[in-house]
Amino acid sequence: MTDRQDSAGAPSGTKDPAVASDAYHAQVAWEGASPTQPKIGRAHIWRSRISWRIALTVFATLIIVQGAMMFFTIQTYRGDILNGLRQIARTAVIAAINDDAGDQKSPISAKQARHMFAGTSVEGFSVYDKGSRLLSSFGQLATLVPSKDPEERVSALRSPNGMHLDLLFTPDDLNQPYYIVARMNASMIDTMTNAQVRQLVTLLLLRACFVTAVLMLILGKWLLEPIMLLQDNLLSAAKNPEKPDLKRLESETRDEVGIAVRIANDLIRQNASNLRRLRSQAEDKIHRLAYYDGLTGLPNRTYFLEKLDDAIRHKVVEEDRHLVVMSVDLDHFKDINDTMGHEFGDKLLEAIGKRLVKALPDDAVISRASADEFTIMAVLRPEYPESEALVDRVFSAVSEPVSILQERFQVRVSIGVSQCPDDGAEARQIMKNADIALNRAKEEGRDTVRYYSQDFDLAVQQRFQLLRDLRAALDQNQLQLYYHPQFDLKTGMLIGAEALLRWWLPDNSRDGGYFVSPAEFIPVAEQSGLIVPIGEWVLRTACAAGREWQEKGLPPFRLAVNLSGVQFHKADIVGLVGEVLQETQMQPHLLELEVTESVFMENMQMAIDTLNLLHRLGVELAIDDFGTGYSSLSYLRQFPIDRLKIDQSFIRNALVNQDDRMITKTIISLGHSLNLKVIAEGVETVEHEDFLKEEGCDEVQGFKYTKPLPADKFEEFVVEHFREHAKKSKLSVVEGANKA
Ligand code: C2E
Ligand code: MG
Ligand code: MG
């Protein structure tokens, strides 16, 4: 059976870590081989900031280094030009010197000078003797004059506008006893230098660009490309950690960067794989929490409904089969839990779950729908064509005694059955009908099976209508209180009255309406929570009436008000009682609150605490319908109560049924042993009264004295009762006096 296998085994999505790791390696291998995987483009490199920073730095460095080198190159170049000019001038001067000229005369004639000016860039010269005395001068006059002191002697001088260069030739340079200063045209020095500079700058730029580009290509390929790929992959992993879109390098290198990139990619994949595994585990866990019951491991109601939906679609609609759905509720599970403890209750539920699984066919779906309710779905087959066979199996499987913690325990169940397609074509409808049938089984005394019938629906509809009417009745003041007197059994004196709710529901009948029985509407009010405002109204009305009667001068008597367990647990009953007493100025000891044993079931300690608080307000407390509930007698001592009220069913049958007689006797003596007053309700006959007198019961209430009366009639009854009583006691005083 798939559901039970699901519930017992590992959830389908859970993966073994080893398997997961294999899957990871397989995936890595697959991703490595993928031809469609995106690769990083070179164009990206030029978009990277670091690329630009490196490129500019390299470029600038190249420019600076080459610029410095160019400076020295230009200096050398200029030196070479100067040397060339000097060589030209020297050659021209030596060629023009006349060796025969005596010491006092210029060795160069004017004719030779003109010849020199025409053939060379020499534009003028001056001849000095060894003593630096000017012998002759031709052409442009040079500004350089040879100094006698060799230390101060300047060998070349450029004119400020740079157009001329004066060159000094010493006797050593010329091997002649003269100093000759020649003026050269130097305009071409700058022209040539500029041309050289232009050429060098162009070369420098070309070289810088070329080197930068080559370097960038190399850096891009080996360093930037992998780093940018890594960046892209990390970004992709951050965006989609479970399925990152990982890119690969065009050619993977085995250097440090290549290895780092590979490790990072592997880590990203590993992380993705771990995340996927964790998510899948979390999903499985959520699935289990959302769809399975933790205690029994069975599917829960939500999952059951999904399965039922599926079964209706595939088995009923497609295969024309019939489905049976059961709502199985353990009777009085709450009591079992309270008396035997939660551990026992849990074990019992587990055991019942296992039994159901064992008793039913494999394709049946069994779920734990709530604390003590199981729902079952099974497809009818040729082996069990009728649902009865399956229902019987469930009934006897659960009813058989169970052994838990060395205790044998008998569980009773109520089962509601509905069928598909007979009782509905939708999962929710069928479930609802099974629940309606279950409620019917519970209402009809539990420990039984009920099959859904459309009449049940009618009953549910009627309940809803009743609730709507009751709500309107509360709003429109259609509720009334009747008062049922209570008497001291020994003296026959009226000592109190129980306030009982009455609802007159108007209709079109001859009577104009009818009284709805509290037994009919109180459970509906309790289920819907409407009992809280209704109970508040009852308390207020009863206390106000009690106060009014006291003010009118009636002898003091107690008023008993019924409290529902719902008021006890879902409303601030202590606050309300205190408030109403304050508001109405009712004396607290004249108010009695009746609670049934059911208020102790939900939370015994909390009930005891609340009763203690109520008692501290000064009100009296009684346990109503005593003997019909399941309260543990051992707790009775802890209840701060004043009175036990024996349920009317025991009184009614006390004279004909030995058990009920015994129960009544026991309650009376139990009450007395605990110093409690005991009141009996349902006293209808003199025989009842005699029996109770005999057993020493303290107080009585019943139709023998009167039926419950509306406020005005009750007031008359009280006035009459005390008048009669006063008359009787006067008479007895007179009789006594006469006798004396
Ligand atoms: P209960 O508190 O046990 O009230 C006693 C019921 O027994 C009343 O029925 C009363 O009329 C009836 N009774 C008393 N003596 C006799 C008798 O000698 N013979 C017969 N045949 N019946 C007798 P009632 O008024 O129909 O109330 C039924 C139940 O409805 C009450 O049982 C109580 O549980 C609930 N109820 C009535 N009024 C209120 C209310 O104001 N608040 C709450 N929470 N429950 C109320
Ligand atoms: Mg009562
Ligand atoms: Mg009662």
Short mmCIF file of N, CA and C in Angstrom, two decimals, residues 121 170 395 416 438 464 574 621 725:
data_model
loop_
_atom_site.label_atom_id
_atom_site.label_comp_id
_atom_site.label_asym_id
_atom_site.label_seq_id
_atom_site.Cartn_x
_atom_site.Cartn_y
_atom_site.Cartn_z
N SER A 121 79.21 77.00 -45.12
CA SER A 121 78.24 77.76 -44.30
C SER A 121 78.95 78.74 -43.37
N THR A 170 92.13 77.06 -32.10
CA THR A 170 93.37 77.48 -31.44
C THR A 170 94.56 77.12 -32.34
N PHE A 395 -14.49 -2.16 12.86
CA PHE A 395 -15.16 -2.13 14.16
C PHE A 395 -14.54 -3.18 15.09
N GLY A 416 -18.86 6.55 11.42
CA GLY A 416 -19.79 7.12 10.44
C GLY A 416 -19.31 6.71 9.06
N LEU A 438 -21.11 10.02 11.61
CA LEU A 438 -20.39 9.77 12.87
C LEU A 438 -21.09 10.50 14.03
N PHE A 464 -28.79 24.21 12.18
CA PHE A 464 -28.35 25.54 11.76
C PHE A 464 -29.48 26.55 11.91
N VAL A 574 -15.05 34.12 36.31
CA VAL A 574 -14.82 34.73 37.63
C VAL A 574 -15.09 36.24 37.54
N LEU A 621 -21.26 26.61 45.44
CA LEU A 621 -21.02 25.83 44.22
C LEU A 621 -21.64 24.44 44.37
N HIS A 725 -46.64 28.36 55.37
CA HIS A 725 -45.67 27.84 56.33
C HIS A 725 -45.81 28.55 57.67
#
